[in-house]
RNA sequence: GCCCCUGUCGUCUAGAGGCCUAGGACGCCACCCUUUCAAGGUGGAGAUCACGGGUUCGAAUCCCGUCGGGGGUACCA
């Protein structure tokens, strides 16, 4: 059993390509097969090595690196190579020559202008576009003479008449009349470069692909491939056409309407595990009510029977929920590793004033992990710890039920207790009873304040924000000196406001 | 236009003729927990299974039609 993913490096790694790759890998793992990565860079005008690297690195990051073919570092392994179409030109011309020799293909001398005119004429008569096949009636000897004389000619594959049946693993039997295929198919341009429908078949045949699992957008073109496989005299692979991933308006997911670049999701702080989990459940289900699944679990459970037939809308909100689940599920030391680059980047671009140490992050993790759905969200939640001063907004500083005078009184009343109770580098008191909290509650009660209001005033004074990790842990993390100076600054701010 | 695929809560889905008074999850609302925000817990609203005909004692499940949505239709991939 051999499957493949064949990305085209004409743009950044697309999330839809990632899902197709995942389904292929899952299918291979489940059935003990080989998962192959092939780069389809026949379109030299649009393909770039930067895009290729982006795709290869993306696959590796997701855990979808090739068993055979092009690996994450760009190297190739396997005995069926080369695995880049740009390196297979010789082979395509060789196969094309065989088809020509058997008269299964013929040179076409039509110019672009002639083909345009033909197409427009048919359009005017409300007929579907279709090549007339007129060059197909030129005697092979005459055609050969003209080619030898240097006349420019593309090579067309003869599409035989009749119905083509696709026995699709997810859609069942699909029958398409060859009449609807648009006439004889160009497989080699006049300059000798091969076209997609041809290269894909030659490669799948040469590489011994047994199962072609790809997006539904290829279903209508599959008869062309089947006819080509038959002309080549090689056994047909099984086909499985996956439902498309859709924009919220239910059109095919596109860059214009959705975020499609994997790298953008990565940069936002989506976890590899979450993306895999989410993508697996887009168009496939376990048949059970399980939702949070690891790659290992997916590999053990995947099947084509539960693949959906209708397109699936990419629901970003659901992805974020799954990401939050995985953030909480990851071991803390692993989570620290994942968070590291986000803090480093924030320090580099000035969102925080200094680099956070591993020890500091380790102390933070327990109080932020249930508060973030994206790794990047950790920064605004904890930036107050890594900055020299906070800007106090008086409107936030004064709790709803309080006025400025009460707030000043509250901060002043709390100050000596905090000066006494918070030093530097103290351990957190996560679940435990906190004596400091008890004291402050006492102060609030004596003054007739709601403790929550006092806490809110302190929260904003210490962090500049109204939504933060737990107050007492936040204050301990900050340290006594910084805390007191922020309280003083907050009081000063209120006096001048 | 033509060809093909498809149609269960807003979204992802369970469902293979009686287990369906259609289940779960996200999101939404309420409550609980609670120093904020989350997380977590409980409950709720939300689908005449696109519609219309059949078949059957019985249909979300089978058949036909209609309508809606999507994809394809290149000397792009």
Coordinates of C-alpha atoms (C1' of nucleotides) in Angstrom, one line a residue:
Chain A
X1 CA 0.0 0.0 0.0
X2 CA 1.6 3.3 -1.1
X3 CA 0.0 6.8 -0.9
X4 CA 1.4 10.2 -1.6
X5 CA 0.9 13.9 -1.1
X6 CA 2.0 16.0 -4.0
X7 CA 2.2 19.7 -3.0
X8 CA 2.9 22.3 -5.6
X9 CA 5.3 25.0 -4.4
X10 CA 3.4 27.9 -6.0
X11 CA 2.4 29.4 -2.7
X12 CA 2.8 29.1 1.1
X13 CA 1.9 25.8 2.7
X14 CA -1.9 25.6 2.5
X15 CA -3.9 24.3 5.4
X16 CA -5.9 22.2 2.9
X17 CA -2.8 20.5 1.7
X18 CA -1.9 19.8 5.3
X19 CA -5.2 18.0 5.8
X20 CA -4.8 16.0 2.6
X21 CA -1.3 15.0 3.7
X22 CA -2.7 14.0 7.1
X23 CA -5.4 11.8 5.7
X24 CA -2.8 10.1 3.5
X25 CA -0.4 9.6 6.3
X26 CA -3.2 8.3 8.6
X27 CA -4.3 5.8 5.9
X28 CA -0.8 4.6 5.3
X29 CA -0.2 4.1 9.1
X30 CA -3.4 2.3 9.6
X31 CA -2.6 -0.1 6.8
X32 CA 1.1 -0.4 7.2
X33 CA 1.7 1.4 4.0
X34 CA 4.3 3.9 2.8
X35 CA 3.6 7.6 2.8
X36 CA 5.4 9.5 0.0
X37 CA 6.0 13.2 -0.5
X38 CA 6.4 14.4 -4.1
X39 CA 7.0 18.0 -5.2
X40 CA 4.9 19.0 -8.2
X41 CA 7.0 21.9 -9.5
X42 CA 6.3 21.5 -13.2
X43 CA 5.0 25.1 -13.3
X44 CA 8.4 26.7 -13.3
X45 CA 7.0 30.1 -13.7
X46 CA 5.1 30.0 -10.4
X47 CA 7.2 27.5 -8.3
X48 CA 9.8 28.8 -5.9
X49 CA 12.3 27.2 -3.6
X50 CA 11.1 29.4 -0.8
X51 CA 7.6 28.0 -1.1
X52 CA 9.0 24.5 -1.3
X53 CA 11.0 25.0 1.9
X54 CA 7.9 26.5 3.6
X55 CA 5.9 23.4 2.6
X56 CA 8.5 20.9 3.6
X57 CA 9.2 22.5 6.9
X58 CA 5.4 22.8 7.6
X59 CA 5.0 19.1 6.9
X60 CA 7.8 18.3 9.3
X61 CA 6.5 20.6 12.0
X62 CA 3.1 18.8 11.7
X63 CA 4.7 15.4 12.0
X64 CA 3.8 14.7 8.4
X65 CA 7.3 14.2 7.0
X66 CA 7.8 11.7 4.2
X67 CA 8.6 8.0 4.7
X68 CA 9.8 8.2 1.1
X69 CA 10.4 11.1 -1.3
X70 CA 11.2 14.6 -0.4
X71 CA 12.1 15.0 3.3
X72 CA 11.8 18.0 5.5
X73 CA 15.4 19.1 4.9
X74 CA 14.8 19.0 1.1
X75 CA 16.8 15.7 0.7
X76 CA 15.2 12.7 -1.1
X77 CA 15.1 9.1 0.0
X78 CA 13.6 6.1 -1.8
X79 CA 14.2 4.0 -4.9
X80 CA 11.4 5.5 -7.1
X81 CA 12.9 9.0 -7.5
X82 CA 13.6 11.6 -8.4
X83 CA 10.6 12.9 -6.4
X84 CA 10.6 16.4 -7.8
X85 CA 8.9 16.8 -11.1
X86 CA 11.3 19.4 -12.2
X87 CA 13.9 16.6 -12.2
X88 CA 11.8 14.2 -14.2
X89 CA 11.5 16.0 -17.5
X90 CA 13.4 13.3 -19.3
X91 CA 11.0 10.7 -18.0
X92 CA 7.9 12.6 -19.1
X93 CA 9.3 13.1 -22.6
X94 CA 10.2 9.4 -22.8
X95 CA 6.6 8.3 -21.8
X96 CA 5.2 10.9 -24.2
X97 CA 7.3 9.5 -27.0
X98 CA 5.9 6.0 -26.3
X99 CA 2.3 7.3 -26.5
X100 CA 3.2 9.1 -29.8
X101 CA 4.8 5.9 -31.2
X102 CA 1.6 4.0 -30.4
X103 CA -0.5 6.8 -31.9
X104 CA -2.2 7.3 -28.6
X105 CA -1.0 10.8 -28.8
X106 CA -0.3 13.2 -31.7
X107 CA 1.4 16.5 -32.4
X108 CA -1.0 19.5 -32.5
X109 CA 0.0 22.4 -34.6
X110 CA -2.9 24.7 -33.6
X111 CA -1.8 28.1 -32.4
X112 CA -3.2 29.8 -29.3
X113 CA -5.1 32.2 -31.5
X114 CA -6.7 29.3 -33.5
X115 CA -7.7 27.5 -30.3
X116 CA -9.2 30.7 -28.9
X117 CA -11.2 31.3 -32.0
X118 CA -12.5 27.7 -31.9
X119 CA -13.4 28.0 -28.2
X120 CA -15.3 31.3 -28.8
X121 CA -17.1 29.9 -31.7
X122 CA -18.4 27.0 -29.6
X123 CA -19.2 29.4 -26.8
X124 CA -21.3 31.5 -29.2
X125 CA -23.3 28.3 -30.1
X126 CA -23.6 27.6 -26.4
X127 CA -21.6 24.5 -26.6
X128 CA -19.1 23.4 -23.9
X129 CA -15.5 24.1 -24.7
X130 CA -13.9 21.2 -26.4
X131 CA -10.9 20.7 -28.7
X132 CA -12.1 19.6 -32.1
X133 CA -9.3 17.1 -32.6
X134 CA -8.6 18.3 -36.1
X135 CA -4.8 17.8 -35.7
X136 CA -5.5 14.2 -34.7
X137 CA -6.5 13.4 -38.3
X138 CA -3.2 14.4 -39.8
X139 CA -1.3 11.3 -41.0
X140 CA 1.4 10.5 -38.5
X141 CA 4.1 10.5 -41.2
X142 CA 3.0 14.0 -42.3
X143 CA 2.9 15.3 -38.7
X144 CA 6.4 13.8 -38.1
X145 CA 7.7 15.6 -41.2
X146 CA 6.3 18.9 -40.0
X147 CA 7.8 18.5 -36.6
X148 CA 11.1 17.5 -38.1
X149 CA 10.9 20.7 -40.1
X150 CA 10.8 22.6 -36.9
X151 CA 7.1 23.5 -36.8
X152 CA 5.9 24.2 -33.3
X153 CA 3.7 21.5 -31.9
X154 CA 2.2 20.5 -28.6
X155 CA 1.5 16.8 -27.9
X156 CA -2.1 15.8 -27.4
X157 CA -3.4 12.5 -25.8
X158 CA -6.3 11.0 -27.7
X159 CA -9.4 10.8 -25.4
X160 CA -11.2 7.7 -26.5
X161 CA -15.0 7.8 -26.7
X162 CA -17.1 6.0 -24.0
X163 CA -17.9 6.3 -20.4
X164 CA -15.2 6.2 -17.7
X165 CA -16.1 4.7 -14.3
X166 CA -14.5 5.8 -11.1
X167 CA -14.8 3.4 -8.3
X168 CA -14.3 5.9 -5.5
X169 CA -13.6 4.8 -2.0
X170 CA -15.6 7.6 -0.5
X171 CA -18.2 8.4 -3.2
X172 CA -18.8 5.0 -4.6
X173 CA -19.3 4.5 -8.4
X174 CA -19.1 7.7 -10.4
X175 CA -19.5 7.6 -14.2
X176 CA -18.4 10.4 -16.5
X177 CA -18.7 10.3 -20.3
X178 CA -15.4 11.0 -22.0
X179 CA -17.4 13.4 -24.2
X180 CA -17.4 15.8 -21.3
X181 CA -13.6 15.8 -21.0
X182 CA -12.9 18.7 -23.3
X183 CA -11.5 16.8 -26.2
X184 CA -7.9 15.5 -26.7
X185 CA -5.7 16.5 -23.9
X186 CA -2.4 18.5 -24.2
X187 CA 0.2 16.5 -22.3
X188 CA 3.3 18.3 -23.6
X189 CA 3.5 22.0 -24.4
X190 CA 5.1 23.1 -27.6
X191 CA 8.3 23.7 -25.7
X192 CA 8.4 20.1 -24.5
X193 CA 7.3 20.9 -20.9
X194 CA 4.8 18.4 -19.4
X195 CA 1.4 19.3 -18.0
X196 CA -0.1 18.4 -14.7
X197 CA -2.6 15.7 -15.7
X198 CA 0.2 13.9 -17.5
X199 CA 2.9 14.2 -14.9
X200 CA 0.6 13.1 -12.1
X201 CA -0.2 9.9 -13.8
X202 CA 3.4 9.1 -14.9
X203 CA 4.6 9.7 -11.4
X204 CA 1.9 7.7 -9.7
X205 CA 2.6 4.9 -12.0
X206 CA 6.4 5.0 -11.7
X207 CA 6.1 5.4 -7.9
X208 CA 3.8 2.5 -7.5
X209 CA 1.0 4.5 -5.9
X210 CA -1.8 2.2 -4.9
X211 CA -4.2 4.8 -3.4
X212 CA -4.8 8.3 -4.6
X213 CA -6.3 10.2 -1.7
X214 CA -6.9 13.9 -2.6
X215 CA -9.5 16.7 -2.7
X216 CA -12.8 16.5 -4.4
X217 CA -11.7 19.3 -6.7
X218 CA -9.9 16.5 -8.6
X219 CA -12.9 14.2 -9.1
X220 CA -14.0 15.7 -12.4
X221 CA -10.5 15.3 -13.8
X222 CA -10.0 11.8 -12.6
X223 CA -11.3 10.2 -15.9
X224 CA -8.5 11.9 -17.7
X225 CA -6.1 10.2 -15.3
X226 CA -7.8 6.8 -15.6
X227 CA -7.6 7.0 -19.4
X228 CA -3.9 7.9 -19.2
X229 CA -3.2 5.0 -16.8
X230 CA -4.9 2.7 -19.3
X231 CA -2.9 4.1 -22.2
X232 CA 0.3 3.5 -20.2
X233 CA -0.8 -0.1 -19.6
X234 CA -0.4 0.1 -15.8
X235 CA -2.8 -1.0 -13.1
X236 CA -5.2 1.6 -11.8
X237 CA -4.7 2.9 -8.3
X238 CA -7.8 3.2 -6.0
X239 CA -9.2 6.7 -5.7
X240 CA -10.6 8.4 -2.7
X241 CA -11.9 12.0 -3.0
X242 CA -12.1 14.0 0.2
X243 CA -14.6 16.7 0.8
X244 CA -13.3 20.2 0.4
X245 CA -12.5 22.6 3.2
X246 CA -14.8 25.6 2.9
X247 CA -14.8 29.3 3.7
X248 CA -17.7 30.4 5.9
X249 CA -19.7 31.2 2.8
X250 CA -19.2 27.6 1.7
X251 CA -17.0 28.2 -1.3
X252 CA -13.7 26.4 -1.6
X253 CA -11.3 27.6 1.1
X254 CA -9.2 30.4 -0.3
X255 CA -6.6 32.9 0.7
X256 CA -9.0 35.8 -0.1
X257 CA -11.6 34.7 2.4
X258 CA -9.7 32.7 5.0
X259 CA -6.4 32.4 6.6
X260 CA -4.9 29.5 4.7
X261 CA -1.1 29.6 5.4
X262 CA 0.0 27.1 7.9
X263 CA 2.8 29.4 9.0
X264 CA 0.3 32.0 10.1
X265 CA -1.4 29.6 12.4
X266 CA 1.9 28.5 13.7
X267 CA 2.9 32.1 14.4
X268 CA -0.3 32.8 16.3
X269 CA 0.5 30.0 18.7
X270 CA -1.6 27.1 17.5
X271 CA -0.1 23.8 18.6
X272 CA 0.9 21.2 16.1
X273 CA -1.2 18.6 18.1
X274 CA -4.3 20.8 17.9
X275 CA -4.0 21.5 14.2
X276 CA -3.7 17.8 13.5
X277 CA -6.6 17.0 15.8
X278 CA -8.8 19.7 14.2
X279 CA -7.9 18.8 10.6
X280 CA -8.5 15.1 11.2
X281 CA -12.0 15.9 12.3
X282 CA -12.7 18.1 9.3
X283 CA -14.5 15.7 7.0
X284 CA -13.8 12.6 9.1
X285 CA -15.2 11.4 12.4
X286 CA -14.3 8.6 14.7
X287 CA -17.9 7.4 14.7
X288 CA -17.8 7.9 18.4
X289 CA -18.1 11.0 20.6
X290 CA -14.3 11.4 21.2
X291 CA -13.0 14.8 20.2
X292 CA -9.5 15.2 21.6
X293 CA -7.3 12.8 19.8
X294 CA -3.5 12.5 19.5
X295 CA -1.7 11.6 16.3
X296 CA -1.2 8.1 17.7
X297 CA -4.9 7.7 18.5
X298 CA -5.8 9.0 15.0
X299 CA -3.4 6.6 13.4
X300 CA -5.1 3.7 15.2
X301 CA -8.6 4.8 14.3
X302 CA -8.6 6.3 10.9
X303 CA -10.7 4.8 8.2
X304 CA -12.2 6.0 4.9
X305 CA -15.7 4.7 5.8
X306 CA -16.3 7.7 8.1
X307 CA -15.1 10.3 5.6
X308 CA -17.8 12.8 5.0
X309 CA -19.0 13.4 1.4
X310 CA -20.1 17.0 1.8
X311 CA -17.7 20.0 2.2
X312 CA -16.7 21.1 5.7
X313 CA -16.5 24.7 6.8
X314 CA -13.3 25.6 8.5
X315 CA -14.5 26.7 12.0
X316 CA -11.7 28.7 13.5
X317 CA -13.5 29.1 16.9
X318 CA -13.6 25.3 17.2
X319 CA -9.9 25.1 16.3
X320 CA -9.2 27.6 19.1
X321 CA -11.1 25.5 21.6
X322 CA -9.2 22.4 20.6
X323 CA -6.0 24.4 20.9
X324 CA -6.9 25.3 24.5
X325 CA -7.6 21.7 25.3
X326 CA -4.1 20.8 24.0
X327 CA -2.4 23.6 25.9
X328 CA -3.9 22.2 29.1
X329 CA -3.0 18.7 28.1
X330 CA 0.6 19.2 27.4
X331 CA 3.1 18.5 30.2
X332 CA 4.4 21.8 31.7
X333 CA 8.0 21.4 30.6
X334 CA 6.8 20.8 27.1
X335 CA 4.5 23.8 27.2
X336 CA 7.5 25.9 28.4
X337 CA 9.4 24.9 25.3
X338 CA 6.5 25.8 23.1
X339 CA 6.1 29.2 24.8
X340 CA 9.8 30.1 24.7
X341 CA 9.9 31.5 21.2
X342 CA 6.8 33.7 21.8
X343 CA 8.5 35.4 24.8
X344 CA 11.7 35.8 22.9
X345 CA 9.9 37.4 20.0
X346 CA 8.0 39.7 22.4
X347 CA 11.3 40.8 24.0
X348 CA 12.9 41.3 20.6
X349 CA 10.2 43.6 19.3
X350 CA 9.7 45.5 22.6
X351 CA 6.3 44.1 23.7
X352 CA 8.1 43.2 26.9
X353 CA 11.1 44.9 28.3
X354 CA 13.3 41.9 28.8
X355 CA 13.8 38.2 28.1
X356 CA 11.9 35.9 30.5
X357 CA 14.0 33.2 32.1
X358 CA 13.1 29.6 32.0
X359 CA 12.6 29.7 35.8
X360 CA 10.2 32.6 35.5
X361 CA 8.2 30.9 32.8
X362 CA 8.1 27.7 34.8
X363 CA 6.5 29.6 37.7
X364 CA 4.0 31.3 35.4
X365 CA 2.8 28.3 33.5
X366 CA 0.4 26.9 36.2
X367 CA -1.5 30.1 36.4
X368 CA -1.8 30.9 32.7
X369 CA -2.3 27.6 31.1
X370 CA -6.0 27.5 31.6
X371 CA -6.3 31.1 30.5
X372 CA -5.0 31.0 27.0
X373 CA -6.2 29.4 23.9
X374 CA -3.2 30.5 21.8
X375 CA 0.4 30.5 22.9
X376 CA 0.7 34.1 21.7
X377 CA -2.0 35.1 24.2
X378 CA 0.4 34.4 27.1
X379 CA 2.2 37.7 26.3
X380 CA -0.5 40.2 27.0
X381 CA -1.6 38.1 30.0
X382 CA 1.8 38.4 31.7
X383 CA 3.6 41.3 30.1
X384 CA 3.2 43.3 33.3
X385 CA 5.9 41.1 34.8
X386 CA 8.5 41.9 32.2
X387 CA 8.1 45.6 31.9
X388 CA 9.6 48.4 33.9
X389 CA 6.5 50.4 34.4
X390 CA 2.8 50.2 33.7
X391 CA 0.5 52.9 32.4
X392 CA -2.4 53.3 34.8
X393 CA -5.7 54.2 33.2
X394 CA -7.7 56.0 36.0
X395 CA -10.9 54.8 34.5
X396 CA -9.8 51.2 35.1
X397 CA -8.1 51.9 38.4
X398 CA -11.3 52.9 40.1
X399 CA -13.6 49.9 40.7
X400 CA -17.2 50.4 39.6
X401 CA -18.6 50.9 43.0
X402 CA -15.8 53.1 44.2
X403 CA -14.7 56.7 43.6
X404 CA -11.1 58.0 43.3
X405 CA -10.9 58.9 47.0
X406 CA -12.0 55.5 48.1
X407 CA -9.5 53.9 45.7
X408 CA -6.6 56.0 47.1
X409 CA -7.7 55.0 50.6
X410 CA -7.9 51.4 49.7
X411 CA -4.4 51.3 48.1
X412 CA -2.9 53.2 51.0
X413 CA -4.5 50.8 53.5
X414 CA -3.2 47.8 51.6
X415 CA 0.2 49.2 51.1
X416 CA 1.8 48.5 54.5
X417 CA 0.4 45.0 54.6
X418 CA 1.8 44.2 51.1
X419 CA 5.1 45.9 52.1
X420 CA 5.2 43.5 55.0
X421 CA 3.9 40.4 53.2
X422 CA 5.5 40.4 49.8
X423 CA 9.3 40.0 49.4
X424 CA 11.2 39.0 46.3
X425 CA 11.1 35.6 44.7
X426 CA 8.5 34.0 46.9
X427 CA 6.8 30.8 46.0
X428 CA 3.2 30.9 44.8
X429 CA 0.4 29.8 47.0
X430 CA -1.7 28.4 44.2
X431 CA -4.5 26.3 45.9
X432 CA -3.5 27.0 49.5
X433 CA -5.1 29.5 52.0
X434 CA -3.2 32.7 51.7
X435 CA -2.6 34.6 55.0
X436 CA -2.0 37.8 53.0
X437 CA -5.4 37.5 51.4
X438 CA -7.0 37.0 54.9
X439 CA -5.3 40.2 56.1
X440 CA -6.5 42.2 53.2
X441 CA -10.0 40.9 53.6
X442 CA -9.8 42.0 57.2
X443 CA -8.9 45.5 56.1
X444 CA -11.7 45.6 53.6
X445 CA -14.2 44.5 56.2
X446 CA -13.0 47.0 58.7
X447 CA -13.5 49.8 56.2
X448 CA -16.8 48.5 55.0
X449 CA -15.5 47.7 51.5
X450 CA -16.2 44.7 49.4
X451 CA -13.0 42.7 49.3
X452 CA -13.4 42.2 45.5
X453 CA -13.3 46.0 45.0
X454 CA -10.1 46.3 46.9
X455 CA -8.6 43.4 45.0
X456 CA -9.6 44.9 41.7
X457 CA -8.0 48.2 42.6
X458 CA -4.8 46.4 43.6
X459 CA -5.0 44.3 40.4
X460 CA -5.1 47.3 38.2
X461 CA -2.4 49.1 40.2
X462 CA -0.1 46.1 39.9
X463 CA -0.7 45.1 36.4
X464 CA -2.5 47.9 34.6
X465 CA -5.2 45.5 33.5
X466 CA -8.6 44.2 34.8
X467 CA -8.2 40.7 33.6
X468 CA -5.1 39.0 34.9
X469 CA -3.9 35.8 36.5
X470 CA -4.9 35.3 40.2
X471 CA -4.0 38.5 42.1
X472 CA -1.9 37.2 44.9
X473 CA 0.2 35.0 42.7
X474 CA 0.6 37.9 40.3
X475 CA 1.8 40.2 43.1
X476 CA 4.3 37.6 44.3
X477 CA 5.6 37.1 40.8
X478 CA 6.1 40.8 40.5
X479 CA 8.0 41.1 43.8
X480 CA 7.6 43.6 46.6
X481 CA 9.7 46.4 45.3
X482 CA 8.0 46.7 41.9
X483 CA 4.6 46.2 43.4
X484 CA 5.0 49.0 45.9
X485 CA 6.3 51.4 43.4
X486 CA 3.3 50.6 41.1
X487 CA 0.9 51.2 44.0
X488 CA 2.6 54.5 44.6
X489 CA 2.4 55.4 41.0
X490 CA -1.3 54.5 40.9
X491 CA -2.0 56.7 43.9
X492 CA -0.1 59.6 42.4
X493 CA -2.0 59.1 39.1
X494 CA -5.3 59.2 41.0
X495 CA -4.4 62.4 42.8
X496 CA -3.5 64.2 39.6
X497 CA -6.5 62.9 37.7
Chain B
rG1 C1' -23.8 26.7 -20.5
rC2 C1' -22.3 21.5 -19.9
rC3 C1' -20.4 17.5 -16.7
rC4 C1' -19.8 15.6 -11.8
rC5 C1' -20.3 15.7 -6.4
rU6 C1' -23.4 17.0 -2.4
rG7 C1' -27.7 18.5 1.2
rU8 C1' -28.9 16.1 9.8
rC9 C1' -28.9 22.3 15.0
rG10 C1' -25.2 28.8 13.0
rU11 C1' -20.6 25.3 12.6
rC12 C1' -18.0 20.2 13.0
rU13 C1' -20.6 15.8 13.3
rA14 C1' -23.3 10.6 15.3
rG15 C1' -26.8 8.0 12.5
rA16 C1' -26.1 1.8 7.6
rG17 C1' -35.2 0.7 8.0
rG18 C1' -37.8 0.1 14.1
rC19 C1' -32.7 1.4 19.8
rC20 C1' -34.6 8.8 17.2
rU21 C1' -39.5 12.3 21.8
rA22 C1' -32.8 12.8 16.2
rG23 C1' -27.2 12.0 20.2
rG24 C1' -22.3 14.6 21.1
rA25 C1' -18.9 18.8 20.4
rC26 C1' -17.9 24.2 19.3
rG27 C1' -20.4 28.7 19.8
rC28 C1' -24.6 31.2 22.4
rC29 C1' -27.7 31.9 27.1
rA30 C1' -28.4 31.0 32.5
rC31 C1' -26.8 29.2 37.0
rC32 C1' -22.8 27.1 40.2
rC33 C1' -17.6 27.8 41.6
rU34 C1' -15.0 32.5 42.2
rU35 C1' -10.6 38.4 44.0
rU36 C1' -10.8 39.6 37.8
rC37 C1' -10.3 36.7 33.5
rA38 C1' -10.3 31.9 32.4
rA39 C1' -10.8 26.7 33.3
rG40 C1' -14.3 23.4 35.3
rG41 C1' -19.5 21.8 36.6
rU42 C1' -24.9 21.9 35.8
rG43 C1' -28.9 23.3 32.9
rG44 C1' -31.2 25.7 28.5
rA45 C1' -32.3 27.6 23.6
rG46 C1' -31.1 25.6 18.9
rA47 C1' -32.5 20.5 13.3
rU48 C1' -40.7 19.8 10.7
rC49 C1' -33.2 15.2 9.2
rA50 C1' -33.5 20.9 2.0
rC51 C1' -38.5 20.1 -0.3
rG52 C1' -42.1 16.9 -3.0
rG53 C1' -43.5 12.2 -4.3
rG54 C1' -43.0 7.0 -3.8
rU55 C1' -41.3 1.8 -1.6
rU56 C1' -42.4 -0.3 3.4
rC57 C1' -46.5 -2.4 8.8
rG58 C1' -42.5 1.3 9.7
rA59 C1' -37.7 6.0 6.4
rA60 C1' -33.0 10.9 8.6
rU61 C1' -31.7 6.0 6.7
rC62 C1' -34.0 2.8 0.1
rC63 C1' -35.9 4.9 -5.0
rC64 C1' -37.4 9.1 -8.2
rG65 C1' -38.0 14.3 -9.0
rU66 C1' -37.4 19.5 -7.6
rC67 C1' -34.6 23.1 -5.4
rG68 C1' -30.2 24.8 -2.9
rG69 C1' -24.8 24.6 -2.4
rG70 C1' -20.1 23.2 -4.2
rG71 C1' -16.4 21.5 -7.7
rG72 C1' -14.7 20.8 -12.7
rU73 C1' -14.5 22.5 -17.5
rA74 C1' -6.6 25.6 -19.9
rC75 C1' -0.4 24.6 -24.0
rC76 C1' -2.5 26.2 -14.3
rA77 C1' -1.6 22.8 -10.3

